[in-house]
Tab-separated table of C-alpha atoms in Angstrom:
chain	number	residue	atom	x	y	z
A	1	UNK	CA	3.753	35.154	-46.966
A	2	UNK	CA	5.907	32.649	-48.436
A	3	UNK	CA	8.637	32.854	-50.685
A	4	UNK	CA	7.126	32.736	-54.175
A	5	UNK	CA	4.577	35.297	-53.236
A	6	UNK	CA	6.972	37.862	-52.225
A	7	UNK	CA	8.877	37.257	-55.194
A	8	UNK	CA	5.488	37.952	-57.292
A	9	UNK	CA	4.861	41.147	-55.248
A	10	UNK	CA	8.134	42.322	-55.825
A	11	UNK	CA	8.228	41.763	-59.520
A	12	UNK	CA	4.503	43.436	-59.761
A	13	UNK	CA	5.992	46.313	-58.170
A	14	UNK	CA	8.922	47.083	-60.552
A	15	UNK	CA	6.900	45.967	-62.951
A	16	UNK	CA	4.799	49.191	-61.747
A	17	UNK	CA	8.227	50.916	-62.005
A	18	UNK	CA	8.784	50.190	-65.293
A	19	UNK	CA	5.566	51.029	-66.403
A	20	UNK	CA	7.071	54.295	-68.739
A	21	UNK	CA	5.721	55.883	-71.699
A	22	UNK	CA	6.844	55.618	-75.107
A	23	UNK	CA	9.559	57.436	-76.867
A	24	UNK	CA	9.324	60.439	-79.292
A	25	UNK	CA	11.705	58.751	-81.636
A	26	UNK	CA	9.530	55.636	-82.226
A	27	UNK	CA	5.705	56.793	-82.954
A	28	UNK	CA	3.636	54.786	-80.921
A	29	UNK	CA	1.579	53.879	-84.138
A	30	UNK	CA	5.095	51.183	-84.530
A	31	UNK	CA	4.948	49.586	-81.535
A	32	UNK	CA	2.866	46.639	-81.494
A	33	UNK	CA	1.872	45.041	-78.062
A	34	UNK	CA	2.447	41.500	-77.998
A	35	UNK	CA	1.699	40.850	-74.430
A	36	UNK	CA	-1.223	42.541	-71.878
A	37	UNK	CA	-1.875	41.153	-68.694
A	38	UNK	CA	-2.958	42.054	-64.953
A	39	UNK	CA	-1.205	40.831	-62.670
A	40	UNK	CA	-2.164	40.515	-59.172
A	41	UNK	CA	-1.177	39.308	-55.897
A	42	UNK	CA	-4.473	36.895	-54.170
A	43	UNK	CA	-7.542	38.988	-55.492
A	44	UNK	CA	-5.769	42.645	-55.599
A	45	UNK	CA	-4.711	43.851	-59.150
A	46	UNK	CA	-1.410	45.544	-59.077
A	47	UNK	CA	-0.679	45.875	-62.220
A	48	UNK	CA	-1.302	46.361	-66.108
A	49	UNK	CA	1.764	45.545	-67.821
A	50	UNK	CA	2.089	45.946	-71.731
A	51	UNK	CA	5.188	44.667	-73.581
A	52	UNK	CA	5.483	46.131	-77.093
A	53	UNK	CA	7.709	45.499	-80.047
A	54	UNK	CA	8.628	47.246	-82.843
A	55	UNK	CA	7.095	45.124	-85.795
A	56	UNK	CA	9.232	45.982	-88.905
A	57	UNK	CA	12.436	44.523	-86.689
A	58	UNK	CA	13.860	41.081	-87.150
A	59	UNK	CA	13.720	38.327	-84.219
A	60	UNK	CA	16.813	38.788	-82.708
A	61	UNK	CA	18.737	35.449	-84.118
A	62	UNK	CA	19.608	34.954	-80.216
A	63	UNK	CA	16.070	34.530	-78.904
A	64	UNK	CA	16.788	37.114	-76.721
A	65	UNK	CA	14.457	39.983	-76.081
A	66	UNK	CA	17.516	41.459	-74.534
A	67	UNK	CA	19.855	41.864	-77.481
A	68	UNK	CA	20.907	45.002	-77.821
A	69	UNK	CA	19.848	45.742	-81.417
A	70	UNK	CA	15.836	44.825	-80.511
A	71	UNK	CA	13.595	47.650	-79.372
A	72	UNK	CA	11.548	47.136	-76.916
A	73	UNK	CA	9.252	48.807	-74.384
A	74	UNK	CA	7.287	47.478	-71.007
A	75	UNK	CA	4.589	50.008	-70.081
A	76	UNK	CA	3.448	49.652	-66.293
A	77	UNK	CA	0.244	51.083	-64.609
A	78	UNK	CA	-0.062	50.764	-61.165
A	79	UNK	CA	-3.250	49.092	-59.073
A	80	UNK	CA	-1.736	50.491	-56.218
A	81	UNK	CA	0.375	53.090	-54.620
A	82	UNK	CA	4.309	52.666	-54.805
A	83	UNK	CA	7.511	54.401	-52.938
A	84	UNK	CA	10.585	55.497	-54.588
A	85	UNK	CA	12.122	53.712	-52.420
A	86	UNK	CA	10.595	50.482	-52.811
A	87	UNK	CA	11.220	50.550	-56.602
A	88	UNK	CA	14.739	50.995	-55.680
A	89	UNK	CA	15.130	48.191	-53.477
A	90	UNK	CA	13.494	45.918	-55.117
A	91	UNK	CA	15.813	46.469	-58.241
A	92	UNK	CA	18.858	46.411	-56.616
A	93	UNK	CA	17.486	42.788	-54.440
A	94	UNK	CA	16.691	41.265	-58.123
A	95	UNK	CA	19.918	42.366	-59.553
A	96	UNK	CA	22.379	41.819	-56.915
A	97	UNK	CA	20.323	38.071	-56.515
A	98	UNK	CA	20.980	37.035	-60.103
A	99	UNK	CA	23.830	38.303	-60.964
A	100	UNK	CA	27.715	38.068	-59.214
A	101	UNK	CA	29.058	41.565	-57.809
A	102	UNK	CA	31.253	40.887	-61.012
A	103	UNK	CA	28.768	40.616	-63.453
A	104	UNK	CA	26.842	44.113	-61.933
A	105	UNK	CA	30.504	46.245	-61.319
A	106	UNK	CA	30.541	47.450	-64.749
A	107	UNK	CA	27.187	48.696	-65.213
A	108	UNK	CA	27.018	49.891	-61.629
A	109	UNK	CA	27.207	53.586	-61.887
A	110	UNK	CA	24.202	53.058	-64.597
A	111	UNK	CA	21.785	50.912	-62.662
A	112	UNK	CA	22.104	53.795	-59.827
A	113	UNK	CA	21.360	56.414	-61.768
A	114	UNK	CA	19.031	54.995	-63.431
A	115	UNK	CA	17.629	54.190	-59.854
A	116	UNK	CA	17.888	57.149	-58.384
A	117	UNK	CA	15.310	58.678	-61.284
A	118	UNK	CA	12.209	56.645	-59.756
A	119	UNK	CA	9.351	58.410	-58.286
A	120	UNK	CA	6.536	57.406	-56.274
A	121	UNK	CA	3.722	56.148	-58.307
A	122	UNK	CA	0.270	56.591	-57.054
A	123	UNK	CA	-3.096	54.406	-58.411
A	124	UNK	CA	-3.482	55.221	-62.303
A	125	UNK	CA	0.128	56.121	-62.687
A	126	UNK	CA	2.491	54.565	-65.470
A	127	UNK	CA	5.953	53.897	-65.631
A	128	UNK	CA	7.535	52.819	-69.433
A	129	UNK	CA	10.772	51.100	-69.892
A	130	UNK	CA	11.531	52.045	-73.442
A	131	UNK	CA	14.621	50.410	-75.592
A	132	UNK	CA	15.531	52.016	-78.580
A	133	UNK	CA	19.342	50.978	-79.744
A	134	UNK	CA	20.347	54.799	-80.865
A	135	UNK	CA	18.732	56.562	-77.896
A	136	UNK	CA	19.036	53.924	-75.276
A	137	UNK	CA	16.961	52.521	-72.432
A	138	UNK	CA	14.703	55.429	-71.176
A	139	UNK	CA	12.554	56.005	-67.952
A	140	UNK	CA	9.270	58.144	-68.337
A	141	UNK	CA	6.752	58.612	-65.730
A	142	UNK	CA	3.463	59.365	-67.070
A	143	UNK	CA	5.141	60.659	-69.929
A	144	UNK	CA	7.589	62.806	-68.497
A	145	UNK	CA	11.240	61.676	-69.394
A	146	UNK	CA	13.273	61.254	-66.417
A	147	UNK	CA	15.985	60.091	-68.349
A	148	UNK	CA	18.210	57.981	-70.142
A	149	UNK	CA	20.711	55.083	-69.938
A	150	UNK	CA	22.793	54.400	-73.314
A	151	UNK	CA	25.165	51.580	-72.153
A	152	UNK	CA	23.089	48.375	-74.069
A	153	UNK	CA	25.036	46.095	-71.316
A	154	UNK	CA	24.072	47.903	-68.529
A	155	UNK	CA	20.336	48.714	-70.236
A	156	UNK	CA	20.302	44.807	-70.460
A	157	UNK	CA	20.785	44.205	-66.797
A	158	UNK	CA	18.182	46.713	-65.920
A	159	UNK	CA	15.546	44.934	-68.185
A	160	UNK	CA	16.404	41.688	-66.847
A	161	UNK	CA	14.348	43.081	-63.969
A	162	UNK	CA	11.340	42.609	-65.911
A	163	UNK	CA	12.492	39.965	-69.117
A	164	UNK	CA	15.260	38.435	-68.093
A	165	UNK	CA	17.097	36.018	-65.337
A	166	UNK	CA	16.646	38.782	-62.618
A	167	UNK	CA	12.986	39.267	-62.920
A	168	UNK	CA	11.169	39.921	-59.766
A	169	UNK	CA	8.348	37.920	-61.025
A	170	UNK	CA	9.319	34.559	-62.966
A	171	UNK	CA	5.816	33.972	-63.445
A	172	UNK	CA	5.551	37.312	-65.170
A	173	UNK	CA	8.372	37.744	-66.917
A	174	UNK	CA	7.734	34.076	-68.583
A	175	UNK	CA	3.748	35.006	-69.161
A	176	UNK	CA	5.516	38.203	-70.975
A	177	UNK	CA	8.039	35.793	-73.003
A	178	UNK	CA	5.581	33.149	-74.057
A	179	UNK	CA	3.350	35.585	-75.988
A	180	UNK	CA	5.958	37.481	-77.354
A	181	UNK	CA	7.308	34.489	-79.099
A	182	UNK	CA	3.653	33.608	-80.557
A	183	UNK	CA	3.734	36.743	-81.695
A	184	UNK	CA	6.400	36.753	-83.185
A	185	UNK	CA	5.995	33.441	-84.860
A	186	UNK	CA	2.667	35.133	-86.452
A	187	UNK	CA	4.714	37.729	-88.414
């Protein structure tokens, strides 16, 4: 398997991860998804990802879908079967291969709690990824809250898994990027 497929299966998989349900604070009537795609590895479908905005919120003035003031959410459901331990992994090879030991010491303690929440996922499951600025970056599984992160820097790291320079799939993550700017070019 060579080296850009691997990357794709690993991003597909914490994309699966981050597959989370929304938050109480935000009804789910505001989000609006901008992006909806399978992805899949050769012919298997891992996963239906959904990134969703909140549409009465400004374009960050940075570009960035990663500023700290811009909710966000990526909802995941999985093709196929996924280990804890996988999801773990595979965040902590994205992370610790974009970013210096530097860069990650700060949000360390964070980023493993935050892993050590993941569960295995079986077929049908759904992980969300939700970013609200007063409540922070939370993890549901099927819509169970498994908790919460509220440091926006180290919330920002974690999401790079998926949106940012540490995302597992580039191919993904820029699919993701691409329509959320048309979208929000269309408001």
């Amino acid at each position: 398997m060579n080296k850009n497929r691997k990357a794709y299966l690993l991003s597909i998989l914490l994309m699966l991860f981050a597959g989370l349900v929304s938050t109480p604070l935000m009804a789910a009537e505001n989000w609006r998804t901008v992006s909806a795609e399978t992805f899949s590895l050769l012919w298997k479908d891992l996963t239906y990802t959904r990134l969703q905005v909140d549409p009465q919120q400004a374009l960050p003035t940075s570009g960035d879908i990663l500023t700290p003031d811009y909710a966000k959410q990526i909802i995941i459901e999985y093709k196929v079967g996924v280990s804890a331990e996988r999801f773990r992994s595979m965040t902590d090879k994205a992370l610790t291969g974009a970013y210096s030991a530097a860069e990650l010491a700060p949000a360390k303690a964070d980023i493993a709690l935050f892993s050590s929440w993941f569960k295995s996922v079986e077929k049908g499951q759904q992980y969300r990824l939700a970013w609200l600025p007063d409540q922070g970056l939370q993890l549901y599984l099927n819509e169970e809250r498994l908790g919460a992160i509220r440091d926006p820097n180290a919330a920002a790291l974690i999401l790079s898994v998926w949106l940012g320079k540490a995302a597992v799939s580039e191919s993904q993550r820029d699919t993701m990027l691409a329509a959320w700017r048309r979208a929000a070019a269309d408001q």
